[in-house]
């Protein structure tokens, strides 16, 4: 059993020639051997050296022989299952199938002022409940929905976020890492019989910090799959040219894949693209820029050639600050291009402005967008029944029509995607509603979801385990001085609330 | 046997089975089943589809499918009602059609179906209906309501023409006129002296009830 996702029914969009793909691959191999990658992790350096890399321990620089690189890419499975808490929600990553995953936000956005503020505990849990309900959302992202919430010290943000997703959703989750939070995340997933897709992030250019490599070791040793990604800005932490950035970004990702395949051959890997043009006025990533899509489409083409599933996280992030025209085109363009170029996972739902703000309302709106993209990649079914030649003969010219035909009743639901919250009324109907927009409908839908959707809850013994693991995490961070007395006092009070953990 | 045939007739409409509905209607007549009961059963079935449509559980292809099955069976049953010289209590009688120059059938059929489902006796005079044909319908069926559809801006004035003709024939005060369709607005409806307008099919049913005070 698994979620079906959307199966693409046509050749993926390719924007590079075979020769261009080869040029980028050759360039990547050259850079991996000549320039190498800095890996700030002793155990990793030793493993690299043992497996044929040239290692400079002073500079922590690893140079990769091409044979090892290509062998490591071959060792990655081209498709695989990731286990969810409920087998119904397993996902099978790879091939022609696309899944959607939500993006995140540090804070919640106010729907009137569009200003960010810290989410409450209840808002965090409600956010997860909405994500659990959405039909075209298959995987929950890291830092979801918020990077921490009221009453939680920053050190506990990741374990608390992970716990809220495990408690209020049965969907597979991707998790990040921060202050070794992966230790507790992995334990929590194991406690409920699920797996986590562990995200590991390079620090561009050409560097892996210790924390990321630690997270990679822990996930791979736990037998969990990893999503390797970097996050360069073009002209800042990668060459400004898309081609050049393709090489540094690929080299960064491949260096971690080599390590993963050394630690445990056959480790399940997803290659994630998280690359942005730089806003040359502010130096910030230009979220929602078309350059990201160019990069993602080429990335998907190259990595499909490597036989490794691809993930496009960038598509969910925008420069817009509110739910408006710009937000719509930024998400739609990025999302559809990821879809037609064969991304296996597309980050889409929920972020309002870059990774600064999130709102479940936006996720509800994005679920319609995901459904549209999903419908598009499914393409056009051609067979005798869909060609309908006999039916055309039966109906003939006017006054014949197709609306009263069994064929119409059967096929319209298969052929059409009907959005849940888009405004599709006629003008008079629309005026009668008081001129409601999709945003109004999404607000109504959110109320309805929260009133009716009950995520499958944990068993009492699972809940006990999760709470025990959170307690371990609290102790761990307290001992390391990562939570102040003041933070602890507020936190303890919120934990003691009779409505803990959900509100 | 009677119960079985009536149940099957209902089922045929819910399965959008025109041939089945017609043959069951003939069987009902043969078996001397009370035609009023048969018609009531069919109305229950179409109401179920109409209600589902209003709630968003059923869609246009369902509505039209059920309406087709209903109209395949209805003339057979009505013939029998006439033969027996009885009559069926209805909420009211409606003559409905799309105006001359306009061949759009769907909106008109939706309204006709939902009116039937609500308990009106509906005579659908079709599409591309001239003023003369509307007047003939009014004279023949003596309806409480005349309902006209026009989707095109160019054909909307045809509704004015029908109303003017009703006046000339001295029939205007005998019948309530309701108008609808993509080209129509409340302002336009007022300007041609229609008694009512609604932009939606379910709204048209409420309007019809209001016009006849039910």
XYZ file of C-alpha atoms in Angstrom, chain B residues 70-210:
141
model
C -37.507 10.840 -17.078
C -38.582 12.336 -20.397
C -38.382 8.940 -22.085
C -40.922 7.527 -19.624
C -43.162 10.521 -18.890
C -45.143 10.739 -22.190
C -46.132 7.066 -21.855
C -47.436 7.571 -18.333
C -49.111 10.882 -19.198
C -50.897 9.286 -22.116
C -52.374 6.773 -19.672
C -53.368 9.512 -17.225
C -55.197 11.279 -20.045
C -56.845 8.026 -21.198
C -58.167 7.399 -17.681
C -59.385 10.976 -17.526
C -57.666 11.583 -14.196
C -55.205 14.274 -13.387
C -52.226 14.728 -11.139
C -51.871 17.413 -8.564
C -48.810 19.509 -9.356
C -47.234 22.541 -7.773
C -47.858 24.467 -10.949
C -47.381 24.286 -14.690
C -44.413 25.722 -16.575
C -43.751 26.127 -20.271
C -40.014 26.472 -20.847
C -37.773 27.007 -23.855
C -34.700 28.729 -25.277
C -35.562 31.723 -27.453
C -35.348 32.001 -31.228
C -31.827 32.265 -32.641
C -30.381 30.513 -29.633
C -29.673 26.802 -29.602
C -28.256 26.553 -26.078
C -29.992 23.688 -24.414
C -28.145 22.982 -21.176
C -29.166 25.837 -18.907
C -32.790 25.504 -19.980
C -32.729 21.739 -19.422
C -31.206 22.209 -15.963
C -34.007 24.543 -14.940
C -36.654 22.248 -16.454
C -35.243 19.251 -14.598
C -35.012 21.001 -11.253
C -38.541 22.373 -11.648
C -39.806 18.861 -12.381
C -37.894 17.552 -9.400
C -39.562 20.169 -7.235
C -43.036 19.022 -8.304
C -43.868 21.347 -11.200
C -45.482 20.041 -14.348
C -42.994 21.162 -17.000
C -43.558 21.385 -20.751
C -40.199 21.829 -22.467
C -40.807 23.371 -25.899
C -37.129 23.073 -26.809
C -34.533 25.406 -28.299
C -34.652 28.025 -31.052
C -38.292 28.701 -30.101
C -40.045 31.559 -31.951
C -42.442 33.937 -30.212
C -45.287 32.295 -32.112
C -44.312 28.867 -30.796
C -44.144 30.173 -27.223
C -47.638 31.649 -27.620
C -48.916 28.338 -28.986
C -47.447 26.600 -25.938
C -49.105 29.060 -23.574
C -52.455 28.583 -25.313
C -52.144 24.789 -25.328
C -50.858 24.120 -21.798
C -52.293 27.164 -20.004
C -49.232 27.352 -17.733
C -48.825 29.373 -14.550
C -45.338 30.325 -15.690
C -43.567 30.917 -18.973
C -39.793 30.479 -18.603
C -37.377 31.656 -21.270
C -33.633 31.202 -21.615
C -31.148 33.183 -23.703
C -27.408 32.692 -23.499
C -26.394 35.157 -26.182
C -26.503 38.922 -25.909
C -27.830 39.004 -29.485
C -30.785 36.762 -28.699
C -31.788 38.352 -25.383
C -34.104 40.923 -27.099
C -36.126 37.941 -28.349
C -37.458 37.644 -24.766
C -38.851 41.176 -25.053
C -40.521 40.168 -28.299
C -42.242 37.194 -26.640
C -43.545 39.404 -23.826
C -44.797 41.989 -26.334
C -46.563 39.230 -28.272
C -48.173 37.936 -25.056
C -49.553 41.448 -24.498
C -50.890 41.666 -28.053
C -52.621 38.328 -27.665
C -54.128 39.435 -24.341
C -52.292 36.678 -22.475
C -49.823 38.713 -20.430
C -51.922 38.749 -17.255
C -52.666 35.020 -17.574
C -49.070 33.934 -17.060
C -46.019 34.862 -15.002
C -42.861 35.301 -17.051
C -39.435 34.365 -15.757
C -36.218 34.812 -17.695
C -32.673 33.553 -17.362
C -29.494 32.688 -19.201
C -25.979 34.003 -19.534
C -26.970 37.188 -21.358
C -29.634 38.227 -18.860
C -29.300 40.565 -15.895
C -31.853 41.781 -13.361
C -31.806 45.200 -15.058
C -32.577 43.665 -18.421
C -35.353 41.498 -16.938
C -36.912 44.605 -15.379
C -36.577 46.579 -18.601
C -38.559 44.035 -20.641
C -41.208 43.690 -17.951
C -40.467 40.118 -16.861
C -41.853 39.015 -13.491
C -38.622 37.446 -12.311
C -35.009 36.602 -13.005
C -32.415 34.429 -11.308
C -28.854 33.661 -12.382
C -28.848 30.045 -11.151
C -30.974 26.961 -11.807
C -31.725 26.211 -8.135
C -32.548 29.921 -7.739
C -34.989 29.648 -10.634
C -36.937 26.985 -8.728
C -37.269 29.249 -5.682
C -38.312 32.073 -7.986
C -40.988 29.906 -9.635
C -42.434 29.000 -6.229
C -42.441 32.657 -5.241
